[in-house]
mmCIF file of C-alpha atoms in Angstrom:
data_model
loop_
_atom_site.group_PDB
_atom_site.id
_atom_site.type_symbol
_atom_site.label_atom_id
_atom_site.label_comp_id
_atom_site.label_asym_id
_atom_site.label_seq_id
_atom_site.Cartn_x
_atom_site.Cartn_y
_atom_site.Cartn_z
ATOM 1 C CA UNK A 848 95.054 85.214 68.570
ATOM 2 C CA UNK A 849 98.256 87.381 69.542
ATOM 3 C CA UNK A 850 100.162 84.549 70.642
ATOM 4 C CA UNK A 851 99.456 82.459 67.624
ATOM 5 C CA UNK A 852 100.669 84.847 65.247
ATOM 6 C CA UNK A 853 103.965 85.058 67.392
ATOM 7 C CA UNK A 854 103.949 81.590 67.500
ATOM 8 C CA UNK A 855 103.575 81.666 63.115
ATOM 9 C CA UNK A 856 106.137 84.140 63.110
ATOM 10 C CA UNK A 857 108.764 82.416 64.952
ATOM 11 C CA UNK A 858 107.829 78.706 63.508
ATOM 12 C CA UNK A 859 109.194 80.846 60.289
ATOM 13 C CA UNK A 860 112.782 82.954 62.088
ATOM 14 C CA UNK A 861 113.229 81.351 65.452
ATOM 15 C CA UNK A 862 115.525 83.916 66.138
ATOM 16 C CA UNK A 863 112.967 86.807 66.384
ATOM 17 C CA UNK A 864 113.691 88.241 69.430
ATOM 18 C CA UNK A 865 110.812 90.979 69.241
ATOM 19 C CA UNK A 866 108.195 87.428 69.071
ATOM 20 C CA UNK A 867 109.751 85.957 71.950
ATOM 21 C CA UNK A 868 109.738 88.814 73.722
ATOM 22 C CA UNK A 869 105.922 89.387 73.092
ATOM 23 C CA UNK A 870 104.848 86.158 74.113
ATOM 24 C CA UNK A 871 106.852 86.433 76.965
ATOM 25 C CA UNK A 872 104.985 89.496 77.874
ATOM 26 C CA UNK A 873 101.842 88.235 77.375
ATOM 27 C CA UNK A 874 102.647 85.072 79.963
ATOM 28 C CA UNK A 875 103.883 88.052 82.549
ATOM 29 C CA UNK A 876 100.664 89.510 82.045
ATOM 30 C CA UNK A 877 98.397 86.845 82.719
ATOM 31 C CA UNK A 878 100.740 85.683 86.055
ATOM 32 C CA UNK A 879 102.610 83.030 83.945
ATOM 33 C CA UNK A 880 105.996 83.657 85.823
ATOM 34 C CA UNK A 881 107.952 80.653 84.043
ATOM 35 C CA UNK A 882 106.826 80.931 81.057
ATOM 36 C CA UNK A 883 107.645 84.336 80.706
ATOM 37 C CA UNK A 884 110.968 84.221 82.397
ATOM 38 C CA UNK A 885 111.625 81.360 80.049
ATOM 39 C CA UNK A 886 110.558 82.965 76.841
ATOM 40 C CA UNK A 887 112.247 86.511 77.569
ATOM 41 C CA UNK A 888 115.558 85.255 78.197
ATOM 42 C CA UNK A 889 115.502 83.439 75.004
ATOM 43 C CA UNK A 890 114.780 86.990 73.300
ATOM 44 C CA UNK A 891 117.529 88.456 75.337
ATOM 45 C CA UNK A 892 119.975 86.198 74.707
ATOM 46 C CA UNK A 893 119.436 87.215 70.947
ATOM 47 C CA UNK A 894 118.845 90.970 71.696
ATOM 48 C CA UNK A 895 119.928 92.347 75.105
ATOM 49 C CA UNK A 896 118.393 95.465 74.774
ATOM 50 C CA UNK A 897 114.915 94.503 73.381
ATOM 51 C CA UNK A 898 112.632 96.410 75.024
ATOM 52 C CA UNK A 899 109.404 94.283 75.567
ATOM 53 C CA UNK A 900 111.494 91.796 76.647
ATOM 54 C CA UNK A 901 112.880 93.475 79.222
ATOM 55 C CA UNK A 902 109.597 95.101 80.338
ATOM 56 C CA UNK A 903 108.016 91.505 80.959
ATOM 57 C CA UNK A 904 111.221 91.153 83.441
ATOM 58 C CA UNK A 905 110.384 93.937 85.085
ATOM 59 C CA UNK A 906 106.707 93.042 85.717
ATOM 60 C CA UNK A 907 107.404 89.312 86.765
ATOM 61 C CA UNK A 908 109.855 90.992 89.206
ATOM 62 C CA UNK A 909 107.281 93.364 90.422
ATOM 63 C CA UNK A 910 104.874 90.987 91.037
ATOM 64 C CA UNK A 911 107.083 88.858 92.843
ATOM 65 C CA UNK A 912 107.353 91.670 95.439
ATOM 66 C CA UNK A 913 110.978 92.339 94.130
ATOM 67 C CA UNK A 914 111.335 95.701 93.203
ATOM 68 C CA UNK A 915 115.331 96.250 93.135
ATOM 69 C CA UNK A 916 115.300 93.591 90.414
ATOM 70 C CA UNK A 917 112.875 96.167 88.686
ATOM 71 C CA UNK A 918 114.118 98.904 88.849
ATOM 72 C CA UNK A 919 117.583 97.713 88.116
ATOM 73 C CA UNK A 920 116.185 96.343 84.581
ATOM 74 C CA UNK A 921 114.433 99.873 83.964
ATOM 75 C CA UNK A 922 116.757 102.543 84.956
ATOM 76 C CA UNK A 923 119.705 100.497 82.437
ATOM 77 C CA UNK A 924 116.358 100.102 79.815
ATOM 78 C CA UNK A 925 116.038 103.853 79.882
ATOM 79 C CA UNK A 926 119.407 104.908 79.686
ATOM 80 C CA UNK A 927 119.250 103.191 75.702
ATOM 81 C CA UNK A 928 117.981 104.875 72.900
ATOM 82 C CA UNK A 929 114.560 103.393 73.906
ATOM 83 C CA UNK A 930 111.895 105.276 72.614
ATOM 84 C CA UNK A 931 108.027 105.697 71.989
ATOM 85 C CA UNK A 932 105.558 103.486 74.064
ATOM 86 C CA UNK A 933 108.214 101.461 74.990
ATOM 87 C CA UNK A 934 109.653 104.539 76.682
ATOM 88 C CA UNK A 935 106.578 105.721 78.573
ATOM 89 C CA UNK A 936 105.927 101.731 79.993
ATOM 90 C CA UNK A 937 109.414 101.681 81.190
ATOM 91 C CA UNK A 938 108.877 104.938 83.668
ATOM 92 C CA UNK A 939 105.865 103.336 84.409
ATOM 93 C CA UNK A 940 107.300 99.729 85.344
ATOM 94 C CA UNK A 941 110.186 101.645 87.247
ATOM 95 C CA UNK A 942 107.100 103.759 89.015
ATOM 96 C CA UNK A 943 105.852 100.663 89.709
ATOM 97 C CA UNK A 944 109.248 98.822 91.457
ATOM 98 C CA UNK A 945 110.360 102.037 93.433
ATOM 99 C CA UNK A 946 106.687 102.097 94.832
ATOM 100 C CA UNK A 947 106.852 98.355 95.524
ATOM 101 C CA UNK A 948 110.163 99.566 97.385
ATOM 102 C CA UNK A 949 108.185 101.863 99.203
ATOM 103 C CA UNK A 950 109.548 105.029 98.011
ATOM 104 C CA UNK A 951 106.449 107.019 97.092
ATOM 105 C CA UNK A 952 108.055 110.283 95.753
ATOM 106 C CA UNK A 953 110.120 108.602 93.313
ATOM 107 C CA UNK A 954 107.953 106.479 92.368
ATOM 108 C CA UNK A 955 105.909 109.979 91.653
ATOM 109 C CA UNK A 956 108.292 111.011 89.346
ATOM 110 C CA UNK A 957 108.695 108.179 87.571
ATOM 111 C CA UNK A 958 104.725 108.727 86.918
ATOM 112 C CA UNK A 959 105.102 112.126 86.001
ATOM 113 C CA UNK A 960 107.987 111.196 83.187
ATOM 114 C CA UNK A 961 106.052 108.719 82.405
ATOM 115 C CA UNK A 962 102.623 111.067 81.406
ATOM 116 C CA UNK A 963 105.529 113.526 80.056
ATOM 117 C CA UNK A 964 106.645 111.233 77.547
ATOM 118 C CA UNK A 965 103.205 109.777 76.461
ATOM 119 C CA UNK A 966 102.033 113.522 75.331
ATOM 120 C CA UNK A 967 105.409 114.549 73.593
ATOM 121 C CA UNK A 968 104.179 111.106 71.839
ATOM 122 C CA UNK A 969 100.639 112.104 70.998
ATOM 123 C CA UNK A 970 100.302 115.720 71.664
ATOM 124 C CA UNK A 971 99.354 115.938 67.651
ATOM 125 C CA UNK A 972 96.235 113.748 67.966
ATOM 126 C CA UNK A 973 95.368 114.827 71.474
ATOM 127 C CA UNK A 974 95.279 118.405 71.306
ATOM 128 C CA UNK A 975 92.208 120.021 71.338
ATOM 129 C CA UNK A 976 90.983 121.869 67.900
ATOM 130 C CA UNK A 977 88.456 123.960 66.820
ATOM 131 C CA UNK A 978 86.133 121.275 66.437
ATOM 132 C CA UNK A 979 87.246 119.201 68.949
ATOM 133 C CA UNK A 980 87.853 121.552 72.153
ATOM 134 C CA UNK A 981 89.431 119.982 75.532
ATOM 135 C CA UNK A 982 87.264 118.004 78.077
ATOM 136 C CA UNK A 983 87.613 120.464 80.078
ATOM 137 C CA UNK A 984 86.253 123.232 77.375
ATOM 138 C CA UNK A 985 83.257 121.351 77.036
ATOM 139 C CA UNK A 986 82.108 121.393 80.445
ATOM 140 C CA UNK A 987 82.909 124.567 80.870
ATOM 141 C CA UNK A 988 80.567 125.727 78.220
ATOM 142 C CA UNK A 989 78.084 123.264 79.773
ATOM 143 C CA UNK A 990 78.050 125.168 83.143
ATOM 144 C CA UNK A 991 78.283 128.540 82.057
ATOM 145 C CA UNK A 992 75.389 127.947 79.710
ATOM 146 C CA UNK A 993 73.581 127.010 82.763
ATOM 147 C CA UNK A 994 74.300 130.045 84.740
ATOM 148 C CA UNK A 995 73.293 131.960 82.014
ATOM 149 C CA UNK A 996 69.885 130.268 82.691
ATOM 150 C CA UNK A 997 69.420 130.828 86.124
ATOM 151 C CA UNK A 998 67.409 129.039 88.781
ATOM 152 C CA UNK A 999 64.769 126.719 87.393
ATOM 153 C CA UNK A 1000 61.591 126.257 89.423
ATOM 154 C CA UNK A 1001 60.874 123.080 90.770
ATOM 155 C CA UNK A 1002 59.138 120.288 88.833
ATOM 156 C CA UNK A 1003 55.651 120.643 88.107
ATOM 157 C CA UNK A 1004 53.242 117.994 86.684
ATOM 158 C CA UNK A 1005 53.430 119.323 83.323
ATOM 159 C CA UNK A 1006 57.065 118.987 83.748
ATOM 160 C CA UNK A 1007 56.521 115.449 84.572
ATOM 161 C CA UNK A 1008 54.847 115.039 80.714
ATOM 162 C CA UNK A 1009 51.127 114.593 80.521
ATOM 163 C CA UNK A 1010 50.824 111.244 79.623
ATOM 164 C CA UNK A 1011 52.668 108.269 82.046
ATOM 165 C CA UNK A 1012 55.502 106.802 80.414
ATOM 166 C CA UNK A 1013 55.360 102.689 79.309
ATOM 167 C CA UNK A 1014 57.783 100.711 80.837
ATOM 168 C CA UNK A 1015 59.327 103.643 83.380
ATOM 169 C CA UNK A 1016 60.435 102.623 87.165
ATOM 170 C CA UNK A 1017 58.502 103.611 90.185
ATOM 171 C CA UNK A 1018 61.134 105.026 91.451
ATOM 172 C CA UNK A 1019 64.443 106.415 89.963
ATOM 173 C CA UNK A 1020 68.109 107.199 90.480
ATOM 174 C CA UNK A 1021 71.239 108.407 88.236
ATOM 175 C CA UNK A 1022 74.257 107.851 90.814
ATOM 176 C CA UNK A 1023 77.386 109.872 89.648
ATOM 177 C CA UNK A 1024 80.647 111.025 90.426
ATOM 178 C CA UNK A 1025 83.806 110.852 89.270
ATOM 179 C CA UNK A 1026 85.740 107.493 87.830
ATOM 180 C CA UNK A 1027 87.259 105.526 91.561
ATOM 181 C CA UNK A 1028 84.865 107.750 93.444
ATOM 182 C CA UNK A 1029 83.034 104.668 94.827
ATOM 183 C CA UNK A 1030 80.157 104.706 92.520
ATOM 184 C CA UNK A 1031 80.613 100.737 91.782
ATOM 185 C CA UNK A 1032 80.598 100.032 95.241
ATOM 186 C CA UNK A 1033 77.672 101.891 96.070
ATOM 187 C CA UNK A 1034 76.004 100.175 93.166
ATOM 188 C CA UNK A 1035 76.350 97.441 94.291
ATOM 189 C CA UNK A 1036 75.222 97.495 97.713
ATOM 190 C CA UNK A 1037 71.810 99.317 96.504
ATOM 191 C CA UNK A 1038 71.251 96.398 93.828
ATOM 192 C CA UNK A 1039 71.050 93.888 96.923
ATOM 193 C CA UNK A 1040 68.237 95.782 98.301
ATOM 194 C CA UNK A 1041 64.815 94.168 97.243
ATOM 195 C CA UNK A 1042 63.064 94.980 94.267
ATOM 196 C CA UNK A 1043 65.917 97.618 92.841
ATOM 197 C CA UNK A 1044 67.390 96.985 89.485
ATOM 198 C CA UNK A 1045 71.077 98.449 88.567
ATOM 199 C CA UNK A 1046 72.803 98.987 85.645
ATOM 200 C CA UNK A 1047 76.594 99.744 85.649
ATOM 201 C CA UNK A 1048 77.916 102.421 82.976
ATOM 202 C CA UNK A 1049 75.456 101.451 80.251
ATOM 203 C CA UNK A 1050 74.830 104.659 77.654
ATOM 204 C CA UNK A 1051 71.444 104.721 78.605
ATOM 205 C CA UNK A 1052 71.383 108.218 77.224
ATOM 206 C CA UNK A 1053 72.595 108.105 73.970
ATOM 207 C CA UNK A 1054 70.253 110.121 72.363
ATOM 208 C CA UNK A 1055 71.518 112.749 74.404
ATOM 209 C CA UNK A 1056 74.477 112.950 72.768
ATOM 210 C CA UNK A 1057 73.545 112.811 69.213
ATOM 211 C CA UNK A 1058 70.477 115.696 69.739
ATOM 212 C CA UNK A 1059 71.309 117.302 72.538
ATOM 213 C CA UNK A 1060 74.934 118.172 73.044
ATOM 214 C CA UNK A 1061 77.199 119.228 70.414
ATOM 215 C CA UNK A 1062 80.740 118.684 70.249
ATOM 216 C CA UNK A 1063 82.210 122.263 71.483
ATOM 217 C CA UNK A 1064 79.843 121.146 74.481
ATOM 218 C CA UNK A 1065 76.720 123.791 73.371
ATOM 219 C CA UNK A 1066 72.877 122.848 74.205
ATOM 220 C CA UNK A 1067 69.982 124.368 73.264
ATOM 221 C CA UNK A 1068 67.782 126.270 75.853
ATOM 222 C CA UNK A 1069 66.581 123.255 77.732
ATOM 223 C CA UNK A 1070 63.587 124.986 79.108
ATOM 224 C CA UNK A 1071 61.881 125.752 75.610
ATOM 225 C CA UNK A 1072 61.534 121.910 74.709
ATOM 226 C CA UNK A 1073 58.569 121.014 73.378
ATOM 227 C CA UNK A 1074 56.779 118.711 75.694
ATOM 228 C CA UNK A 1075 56.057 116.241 72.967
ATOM 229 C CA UNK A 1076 60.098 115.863 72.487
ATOM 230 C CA UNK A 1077 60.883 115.324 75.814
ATOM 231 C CA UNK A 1078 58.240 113.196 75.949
ATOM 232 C CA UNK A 1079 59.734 110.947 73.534
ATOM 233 C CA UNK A 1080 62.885 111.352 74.895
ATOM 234 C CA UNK A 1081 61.653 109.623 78.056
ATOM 235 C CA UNK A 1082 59.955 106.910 76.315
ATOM 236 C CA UNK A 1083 63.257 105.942 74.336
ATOM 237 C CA UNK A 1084 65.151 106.439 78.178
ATOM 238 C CA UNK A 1085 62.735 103.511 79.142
ATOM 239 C CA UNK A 1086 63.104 101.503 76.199
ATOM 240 C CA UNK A 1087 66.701 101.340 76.515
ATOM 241 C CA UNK A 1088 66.764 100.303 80.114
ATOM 242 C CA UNK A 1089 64.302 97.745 79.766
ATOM 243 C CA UNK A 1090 65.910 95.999 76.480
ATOM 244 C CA UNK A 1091 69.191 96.104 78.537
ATOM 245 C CA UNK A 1092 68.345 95.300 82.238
ATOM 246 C CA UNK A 1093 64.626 94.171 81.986
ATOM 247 C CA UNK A 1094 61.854 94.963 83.288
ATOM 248 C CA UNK A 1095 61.451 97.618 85.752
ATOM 249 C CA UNK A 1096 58.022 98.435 86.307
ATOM 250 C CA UNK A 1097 57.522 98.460 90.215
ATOM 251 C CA UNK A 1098 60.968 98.529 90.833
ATOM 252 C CA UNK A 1099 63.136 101.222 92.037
ATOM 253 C CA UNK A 1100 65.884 101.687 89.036
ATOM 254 C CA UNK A 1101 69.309 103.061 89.605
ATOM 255 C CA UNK A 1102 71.442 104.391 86.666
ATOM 256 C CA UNK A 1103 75.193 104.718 87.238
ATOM 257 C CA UNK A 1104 77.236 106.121 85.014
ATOM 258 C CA UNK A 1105 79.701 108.787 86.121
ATOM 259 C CA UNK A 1106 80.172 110.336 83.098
ATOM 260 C CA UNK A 1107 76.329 111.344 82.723
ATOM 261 C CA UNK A 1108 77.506 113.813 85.253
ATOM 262 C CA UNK A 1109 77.835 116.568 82.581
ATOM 263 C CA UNK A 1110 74.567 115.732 81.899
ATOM 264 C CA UNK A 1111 72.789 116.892 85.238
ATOM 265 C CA UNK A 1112 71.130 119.836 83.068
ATOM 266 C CA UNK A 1113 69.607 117.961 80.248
ATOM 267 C CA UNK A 1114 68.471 115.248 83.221
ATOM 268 C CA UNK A 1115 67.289 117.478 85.267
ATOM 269 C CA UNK A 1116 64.856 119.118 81.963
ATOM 270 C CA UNK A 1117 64.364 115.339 81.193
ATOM 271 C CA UNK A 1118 63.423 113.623 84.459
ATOM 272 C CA UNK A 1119 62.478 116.590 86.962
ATOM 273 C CA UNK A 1120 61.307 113.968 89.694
ATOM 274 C CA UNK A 1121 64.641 112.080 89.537
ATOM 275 C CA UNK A 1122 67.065 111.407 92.527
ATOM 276 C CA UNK A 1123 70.553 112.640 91.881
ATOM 277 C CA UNK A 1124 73.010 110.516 93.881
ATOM 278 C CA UNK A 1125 76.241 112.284 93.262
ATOM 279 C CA UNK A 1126 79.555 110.390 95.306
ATOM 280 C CA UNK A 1127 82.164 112.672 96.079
ATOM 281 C CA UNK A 1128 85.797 111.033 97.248
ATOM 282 C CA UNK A 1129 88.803 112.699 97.331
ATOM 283 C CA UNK A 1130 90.865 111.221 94.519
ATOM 284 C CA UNK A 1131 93.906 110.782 96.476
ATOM 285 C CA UNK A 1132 91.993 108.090 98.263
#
């Protein structure tokens, strides 16, 4: 839909460069090499300095494994009055040739710029508020709150709810850890296993977040739920996972989603007799 309104636009000024150049970038992106050669030297040839333009360049060069071409293109890009997004992608793109050059700490600062630029861009709309305090706030409050609570004693029946939940797996895992921590992969090799049903990064617990957790990251005191709520809680848990990944009666169901790691409390209250699968990775792998 992109490309036809670029394609509208220049059927009307054939001399747009900023159209060119943005259907040349989308042919870069999708490993169109010609094509987007083509189309941003037509927008150069107009504008030498347009910015998209030479971006799309720079990624055609990259992924033709020729970096000095890249970083040539960037490091003149960024010595224009070049600002905004277009700023931030260009230390990106020249991240990207010096580490196709293999020159890693360059490339790191080129990165760091890079992130530099894109909060001097949006530090307005991303810094935290009173209403809306940092990620890292929020699970802070989340763990000292549980402190606070102490030690809970291990699952009982009661716990468990008195009456058997419809629909609910025999057996059942949350697998967490951070985002690249292998959690996919590990997924994946326990969905080949017979009769276990997966579900990748589905909000399976979305009533969590709309009861449970409020935005500054507060709870209430998990441990004076009334069984009937948690109860019901459950029963909508099962629900969920059976309208999105069928039927898992029998079956041993594993729910991976690292983000629900913030969660551990309120699963822990929820599902006392779940398995806790939690990847760690050292992000630098």
């Amino acid at each position: 839909e992109a490309r036809t309104s670029y394609e509208q636009a220049l059927a009307l000024d054939p001399m747009l460069a900023p159209a060119l150049a943005k259907l040349a970038d989308g042919a870069a992106k999708n490993g169109d090499a010609r094509t987007g050669r083509d189309l941003a030297d037509r927008a150069l040839a107009i504008d030498p300095r347009e910015p998209t333009a030479l971006c799309a360049m720079a990624t055609i060069d990259i992924e033709g494994r020729d970096g000095i071409s890249a970083e040539a293109r960037m490091t003149a890009l960024l010595k224009t009055a070049v600002k905004g997004d277009d700023r931030t992608r260009a230390f990106t793109l020249l991240g990207d040739a010096l580490d196709r050059q293999d020159r890693p700490h360059e490339a790191f600062t080129a990165y760091t710029r890079a992130q530099r630029n894109f909060r001097s861009i949006y530090t307005k709309a991303l810094s935290p508020t009173a209403d809306r305090p940092s990620h890292r706030s929020f699970i802070e409050t989340i763990a000292q709150q549980v402190r606070d609570a102490g030690i809970r004693p291990r699952a009982t029946a009661e716990d468990q709810g008195s009456d058997p939940v419809a629909g609910a797996a025999t057996r059942h895992v949350f697998l967490l850890g951070y985002p690249r921590s292998g959690t996919t992969l590990v997924e994946n090799v326990l969905a080949s296993a017979p009769d276990v049903i997966a579900l990748e990064e589905r909000d399976t617990l979305v009533d969590t977040d709309e009861v449970l957790v409020a935005n500054d990251g507060t709870m209430p005191a998990l441990d004076t739920l009334e069984p009937a709520r948690l109860q019901a809680f459950r029963t909508a848990y099962w629900q969920r996972v059976t309208a999105m990944a069928g039927g898992v009666v029998g079956k041993t169901f594993v729910d991976m989603n690292p983000f629900n790691g913030i969660k551990l409390p309120i699963i822990a209250r929820r599902f006392p007799a779940v398995k806790n699968l939690i990847m760690r990775r050292d992000p630098r792998d």
